[in-house]
Tab-separated table of C-alpha atoms in Angstrom:
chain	number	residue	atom	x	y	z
A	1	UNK	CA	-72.434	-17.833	115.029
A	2	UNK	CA	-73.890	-18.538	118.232
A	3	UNK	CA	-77.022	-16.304	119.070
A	4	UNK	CA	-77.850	-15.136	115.788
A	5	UNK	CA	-81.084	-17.325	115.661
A	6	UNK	CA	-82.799	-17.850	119.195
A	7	UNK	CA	-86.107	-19.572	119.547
A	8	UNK	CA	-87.307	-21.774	117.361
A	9	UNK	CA	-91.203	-22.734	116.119
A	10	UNK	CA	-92.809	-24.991	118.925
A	11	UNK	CA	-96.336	-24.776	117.545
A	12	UNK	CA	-97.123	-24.131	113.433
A	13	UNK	CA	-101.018	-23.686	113.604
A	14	UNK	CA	-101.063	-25.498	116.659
A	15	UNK	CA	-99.653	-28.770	115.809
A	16	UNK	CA	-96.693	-29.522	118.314
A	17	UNK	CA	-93.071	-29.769	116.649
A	18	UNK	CA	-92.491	-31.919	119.451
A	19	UNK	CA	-94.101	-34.947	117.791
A	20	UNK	CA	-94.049	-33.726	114.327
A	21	UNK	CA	-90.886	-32.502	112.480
A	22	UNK	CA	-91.916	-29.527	110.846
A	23	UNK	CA	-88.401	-28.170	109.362
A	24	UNK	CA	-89.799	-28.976	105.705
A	25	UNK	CA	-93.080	-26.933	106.308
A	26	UNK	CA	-92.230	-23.812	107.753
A	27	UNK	CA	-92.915	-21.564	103.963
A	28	UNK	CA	-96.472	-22.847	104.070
A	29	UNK	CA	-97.456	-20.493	106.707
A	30	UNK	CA	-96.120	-17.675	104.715
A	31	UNK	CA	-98.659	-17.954	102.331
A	32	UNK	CA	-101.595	-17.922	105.219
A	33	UNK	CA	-101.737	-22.091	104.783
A	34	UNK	CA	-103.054	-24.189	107.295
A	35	UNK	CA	-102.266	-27.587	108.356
A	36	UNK	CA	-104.813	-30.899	107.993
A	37	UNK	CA	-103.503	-33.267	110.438
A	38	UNK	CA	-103.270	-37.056	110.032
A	39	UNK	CA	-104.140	-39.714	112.327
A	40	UNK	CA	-100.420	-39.020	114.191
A	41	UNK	CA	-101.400	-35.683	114.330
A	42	UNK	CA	-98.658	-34.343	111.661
A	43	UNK	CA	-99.612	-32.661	109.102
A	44	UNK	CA	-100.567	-34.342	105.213
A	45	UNK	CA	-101.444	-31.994	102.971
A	46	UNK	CA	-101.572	-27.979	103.671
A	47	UNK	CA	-105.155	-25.373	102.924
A	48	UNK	CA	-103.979	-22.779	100.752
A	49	UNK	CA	-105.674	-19.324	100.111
A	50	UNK	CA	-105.760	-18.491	96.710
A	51	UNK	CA	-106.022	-15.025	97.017
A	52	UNK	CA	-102.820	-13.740	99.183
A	53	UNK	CA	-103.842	-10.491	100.414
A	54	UNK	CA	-104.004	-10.834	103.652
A	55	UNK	CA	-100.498	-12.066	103.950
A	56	UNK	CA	-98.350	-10.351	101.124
A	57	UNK	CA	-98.495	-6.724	103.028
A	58	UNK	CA	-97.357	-8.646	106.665
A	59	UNK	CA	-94.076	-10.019	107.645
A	60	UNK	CA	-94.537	-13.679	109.677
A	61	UNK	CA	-91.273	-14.176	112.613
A	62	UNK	CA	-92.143	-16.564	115.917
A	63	UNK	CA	-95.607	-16.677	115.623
A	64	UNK	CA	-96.350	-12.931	114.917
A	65	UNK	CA	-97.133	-10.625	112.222
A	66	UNK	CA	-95.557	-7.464	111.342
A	67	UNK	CA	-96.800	-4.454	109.156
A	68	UNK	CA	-94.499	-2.773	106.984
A	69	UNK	CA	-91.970	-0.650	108.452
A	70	UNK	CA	-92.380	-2.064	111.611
A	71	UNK	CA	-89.409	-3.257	113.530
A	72	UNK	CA	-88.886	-7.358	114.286
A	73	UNK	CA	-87.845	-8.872	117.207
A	74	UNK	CA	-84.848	-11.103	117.024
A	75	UNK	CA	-82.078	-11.681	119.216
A	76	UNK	CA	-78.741	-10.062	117.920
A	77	UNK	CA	-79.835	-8.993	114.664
A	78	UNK	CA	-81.607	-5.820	113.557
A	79	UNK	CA	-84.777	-6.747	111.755
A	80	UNK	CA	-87.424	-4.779	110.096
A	81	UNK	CA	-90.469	-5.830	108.208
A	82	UNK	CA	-90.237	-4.020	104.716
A	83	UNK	CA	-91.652	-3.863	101.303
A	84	UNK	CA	-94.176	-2.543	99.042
A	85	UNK	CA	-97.587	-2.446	97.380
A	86	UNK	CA	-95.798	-4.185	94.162
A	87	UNK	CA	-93.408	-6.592	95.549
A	88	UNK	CA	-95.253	-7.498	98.891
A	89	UNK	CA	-93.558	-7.594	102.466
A	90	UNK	CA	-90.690	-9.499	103.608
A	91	UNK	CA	-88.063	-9.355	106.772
A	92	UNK	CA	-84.571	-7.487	106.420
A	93	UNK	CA	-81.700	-7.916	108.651
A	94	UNK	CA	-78.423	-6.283	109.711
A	95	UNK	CA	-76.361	-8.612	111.826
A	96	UNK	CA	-74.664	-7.596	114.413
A	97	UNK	CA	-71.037	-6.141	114.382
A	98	UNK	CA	-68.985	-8.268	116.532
A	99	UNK	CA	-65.716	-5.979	117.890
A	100	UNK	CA	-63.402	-9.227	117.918
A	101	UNK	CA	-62.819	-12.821	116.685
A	102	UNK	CA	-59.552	-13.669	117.171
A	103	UNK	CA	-57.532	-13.548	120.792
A	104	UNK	CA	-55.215	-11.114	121.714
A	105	UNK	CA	-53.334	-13.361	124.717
A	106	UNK	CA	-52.298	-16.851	122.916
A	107	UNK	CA	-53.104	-19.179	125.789
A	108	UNK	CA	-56.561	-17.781	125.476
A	109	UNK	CA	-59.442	-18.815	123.602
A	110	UNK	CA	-62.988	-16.997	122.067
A	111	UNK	CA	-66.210	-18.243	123.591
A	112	UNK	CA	-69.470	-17.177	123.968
A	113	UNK	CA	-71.621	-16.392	127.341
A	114	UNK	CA	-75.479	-17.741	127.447
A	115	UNK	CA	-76.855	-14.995	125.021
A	116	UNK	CA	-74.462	-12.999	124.253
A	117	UNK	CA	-73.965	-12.096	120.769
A	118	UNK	CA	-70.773	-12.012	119.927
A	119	UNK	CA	-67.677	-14.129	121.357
A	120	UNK	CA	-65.145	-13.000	124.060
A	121	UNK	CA	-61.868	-14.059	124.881
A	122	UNK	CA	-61.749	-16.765	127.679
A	123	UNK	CA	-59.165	-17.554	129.708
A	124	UNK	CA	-60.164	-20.495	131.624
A	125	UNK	CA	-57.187	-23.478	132.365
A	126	UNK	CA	-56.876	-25.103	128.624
A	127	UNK	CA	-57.265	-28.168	130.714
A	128	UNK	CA	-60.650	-27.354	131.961
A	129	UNK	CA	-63.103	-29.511	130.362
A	130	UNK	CA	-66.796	-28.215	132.136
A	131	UNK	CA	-68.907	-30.501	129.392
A	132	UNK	CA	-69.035	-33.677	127.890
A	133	UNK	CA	-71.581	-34.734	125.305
A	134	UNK	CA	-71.443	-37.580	123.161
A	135	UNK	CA	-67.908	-38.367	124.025
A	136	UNK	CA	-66.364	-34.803	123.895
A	137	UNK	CA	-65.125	-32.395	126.134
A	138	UNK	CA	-65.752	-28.695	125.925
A	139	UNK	CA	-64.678	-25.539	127.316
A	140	UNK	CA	-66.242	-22.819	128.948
A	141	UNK	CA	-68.272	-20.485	125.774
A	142	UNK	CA	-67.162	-23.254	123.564
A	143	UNK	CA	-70.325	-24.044	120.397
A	144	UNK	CA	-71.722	-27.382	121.437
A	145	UNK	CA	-72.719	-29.527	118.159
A	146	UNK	CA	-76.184	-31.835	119.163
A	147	UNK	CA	-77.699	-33.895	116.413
A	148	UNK	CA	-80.920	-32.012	116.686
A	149	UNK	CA	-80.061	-29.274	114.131
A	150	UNK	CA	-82.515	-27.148	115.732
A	151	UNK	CA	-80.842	-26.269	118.757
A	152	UNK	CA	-78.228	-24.207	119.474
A	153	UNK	CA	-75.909	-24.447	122.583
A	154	UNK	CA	-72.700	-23.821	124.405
A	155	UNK	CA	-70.856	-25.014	127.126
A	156	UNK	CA	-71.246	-23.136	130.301
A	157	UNK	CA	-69.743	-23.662	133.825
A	158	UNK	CA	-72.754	-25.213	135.089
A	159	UNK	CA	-73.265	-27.561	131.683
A	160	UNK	CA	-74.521	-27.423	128.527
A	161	UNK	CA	-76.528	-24.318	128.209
A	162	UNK	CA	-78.900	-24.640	124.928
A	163	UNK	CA	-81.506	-22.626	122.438
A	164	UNK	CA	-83.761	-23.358	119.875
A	165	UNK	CA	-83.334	-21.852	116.426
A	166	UNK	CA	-85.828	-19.750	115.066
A	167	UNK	CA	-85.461	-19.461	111.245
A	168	UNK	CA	-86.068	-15.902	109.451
A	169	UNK	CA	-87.580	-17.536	106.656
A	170	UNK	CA	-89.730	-14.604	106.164
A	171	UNK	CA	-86.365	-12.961	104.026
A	172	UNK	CA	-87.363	-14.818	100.838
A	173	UNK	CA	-91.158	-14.341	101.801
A	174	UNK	CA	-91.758	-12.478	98.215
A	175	UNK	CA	-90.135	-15.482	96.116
A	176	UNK	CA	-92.230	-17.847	98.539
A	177	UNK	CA	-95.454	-16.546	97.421
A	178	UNK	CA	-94.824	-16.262	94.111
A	179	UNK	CA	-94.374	-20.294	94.132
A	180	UNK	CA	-91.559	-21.120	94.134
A	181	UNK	CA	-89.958	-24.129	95.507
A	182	UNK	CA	-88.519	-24.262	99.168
A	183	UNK	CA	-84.948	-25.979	99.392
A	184	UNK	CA	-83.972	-27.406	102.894
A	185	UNK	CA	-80.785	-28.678	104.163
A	186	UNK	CA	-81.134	-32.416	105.311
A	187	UNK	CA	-79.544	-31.899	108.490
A	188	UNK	CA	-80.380	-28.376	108.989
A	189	UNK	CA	-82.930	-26.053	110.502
A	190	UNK	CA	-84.088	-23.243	108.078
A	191	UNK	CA	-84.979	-22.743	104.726
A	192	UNK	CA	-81.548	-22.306	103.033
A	193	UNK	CA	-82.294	-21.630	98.701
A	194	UNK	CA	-85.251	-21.145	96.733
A	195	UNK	CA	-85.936	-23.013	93.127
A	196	UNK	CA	-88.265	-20.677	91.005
A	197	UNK	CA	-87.129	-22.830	87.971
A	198	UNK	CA	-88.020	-26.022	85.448
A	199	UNK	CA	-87.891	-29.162	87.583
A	200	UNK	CA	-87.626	-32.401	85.814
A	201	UNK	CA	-88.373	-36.320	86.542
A	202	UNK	CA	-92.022	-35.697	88.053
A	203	UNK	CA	-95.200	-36.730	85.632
A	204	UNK	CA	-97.536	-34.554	85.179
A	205	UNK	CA	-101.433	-35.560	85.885
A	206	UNK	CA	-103.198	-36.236	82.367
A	207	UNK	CA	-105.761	-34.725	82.410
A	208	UNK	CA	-107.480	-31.498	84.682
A	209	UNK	CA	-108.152	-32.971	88.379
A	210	UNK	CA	-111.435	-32.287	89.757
A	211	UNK	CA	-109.931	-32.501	93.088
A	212	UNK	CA	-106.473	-30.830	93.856
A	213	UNK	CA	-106.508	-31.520	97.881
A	214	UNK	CA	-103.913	-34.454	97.283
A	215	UNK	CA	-101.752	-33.059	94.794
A	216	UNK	CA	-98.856	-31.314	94.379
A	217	UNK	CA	-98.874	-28.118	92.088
A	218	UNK	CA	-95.814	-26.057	90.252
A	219	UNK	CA	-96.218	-23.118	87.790
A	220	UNK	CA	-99.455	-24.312	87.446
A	221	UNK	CA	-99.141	-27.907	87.097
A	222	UNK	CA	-100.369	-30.614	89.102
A	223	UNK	CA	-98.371	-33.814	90.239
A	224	UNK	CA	-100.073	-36.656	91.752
A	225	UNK	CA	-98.696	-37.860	95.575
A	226	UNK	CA	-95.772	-40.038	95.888
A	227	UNK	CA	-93.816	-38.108	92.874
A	228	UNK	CA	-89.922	-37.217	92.869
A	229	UNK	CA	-88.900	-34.323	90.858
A	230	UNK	CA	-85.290	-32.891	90.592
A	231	UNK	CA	-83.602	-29.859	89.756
A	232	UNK	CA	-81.862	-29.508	86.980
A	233	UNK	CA	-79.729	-26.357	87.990
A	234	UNK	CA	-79.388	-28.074	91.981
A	235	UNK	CA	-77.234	-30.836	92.330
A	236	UNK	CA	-77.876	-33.227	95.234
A	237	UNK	CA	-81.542	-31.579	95.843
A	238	UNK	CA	-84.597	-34.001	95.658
A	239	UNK	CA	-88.372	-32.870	95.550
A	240	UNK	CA	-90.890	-35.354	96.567
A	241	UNK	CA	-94.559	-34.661	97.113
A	242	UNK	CA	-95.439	-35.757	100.430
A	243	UNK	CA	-97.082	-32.979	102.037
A	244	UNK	CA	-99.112	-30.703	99.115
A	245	UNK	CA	-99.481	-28.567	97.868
A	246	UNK	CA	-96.105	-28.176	96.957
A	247	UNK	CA	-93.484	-30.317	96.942
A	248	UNK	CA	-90.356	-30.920	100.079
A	249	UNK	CA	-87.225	-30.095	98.377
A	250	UNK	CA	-84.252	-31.457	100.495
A	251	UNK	CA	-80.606	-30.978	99.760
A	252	UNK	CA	-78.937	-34.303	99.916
A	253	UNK	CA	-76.317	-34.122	103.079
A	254	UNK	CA	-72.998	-35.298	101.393
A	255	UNK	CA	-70.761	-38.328	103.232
């Protein structure tokens, strides 16, 4: 649906997603991480507090931190940042109701205008073709499909007319914190499933690490860098520990 997510992440503790592809990351900074930076200038590993206080009563959307009760803003949904003392704070959101999706005049077709929320029936010439992009013509309102997964557009009488996504990852904020594992689509934006289960294939370190900074940890065991874990409940998801301190689960895209 087109404007249901907006603007997407450009900075996550100031390292640019312009040089950096940060899709994998974005759960870290609900638990109040920060990123250490390689020599590119992406990040390698992740800080973590141990002690989640100051995050767990706080909702995290764009950049900015809500209290409890307090309402979110996000383009053509109705967010609020809820939650308790117990369970901690995470973001809650009612959609909006779109009146129509189908056409009421046959020779007509539903698009969208720059920002609106919800489509409209358009009755431009069926011949009209007002974009082209990668070989394909589009209508007037019609959903544009880039191969940046990230960005959202639509044709528009004066070309392409485009958004970047901005994930509510802070709906599974709770589960986050509690550890368990992040699941991202391949060729997607957001944070799509969580894994708070056994994962299998990884080998555990020995013996206790003095130093943690480069490994991976999960329900309280640490992996060493480089490992591959899957999950045994997930088909087609791999977890590999590139960036710790947890690992980058990524749902296989199918052929």
């Amino acid at each position: 649906m087109w404007g249901k997510l907006a603007v997407t992440l450009l900075f996550v503790s100031g390292i640019a997603a312009k040089t950096c592809d940060l899709r994998y990351y974005q759960h870290y900074e609900h638990k109040g991480c920060t990123p250490v930076a390689g020599e590119d200038g992406c990040p390698v590993r992740y800080q973590c507090p141990t002690d989640l206080e100051d995050v767990r009563l706080k909702c995290l959307h764009n950049n900015e931190w809500y209290r409890i009760d307090e309402g979110i803003r996000q383009h053509c949904e109705s967010c609020t940042c809820k939650g308790d003392s117990v369970e901690g704070a995470y973001i809650d959101c009612a959609a909006v109701d779109c009146p129509d999706w189908q056409t009421k005049n046959k020779s007509c077709y539903m698009g969208y205008d720059p920002d609106a929320c919800c489509p409209r029936e358009m009755c431009h010439q069926t011949k009209e073709k007002a974009c082209n992009y990668n070989g394909r013509d589009y209508k007037i309102g019609q959903i544009i499909r880039t191969e940046d997964p990230c960005e959202d557009c639509i044709c528009t009488e004066k070309g392409p007319h485009c958004k970047k996504v901005n994930c509510l990852t802070g709906i599974y904020a709770p589960r986050i914190r509690e550890g368990c594992l992040s699941i991202y689509g391949e060729k997607s934006c957001c944070l799509s499933q969580l894994h708070c289960g056994e994962i299998e294939g990884a080998k555990p370190v020995s013996s206790q690490p003095e130093n943690t900074e480069n490994l991976c940890q999960y329900r309280g065991v640490y992996y060493e860098k480089g490992s591959i874990a899957t999950l045994p409940s997930k088909s087609g998801v791999e977890c590999n520990c590139v960036v710790p301190p947890d690992f980058t689960c990524i749902r296989k895209r199918r052929n």
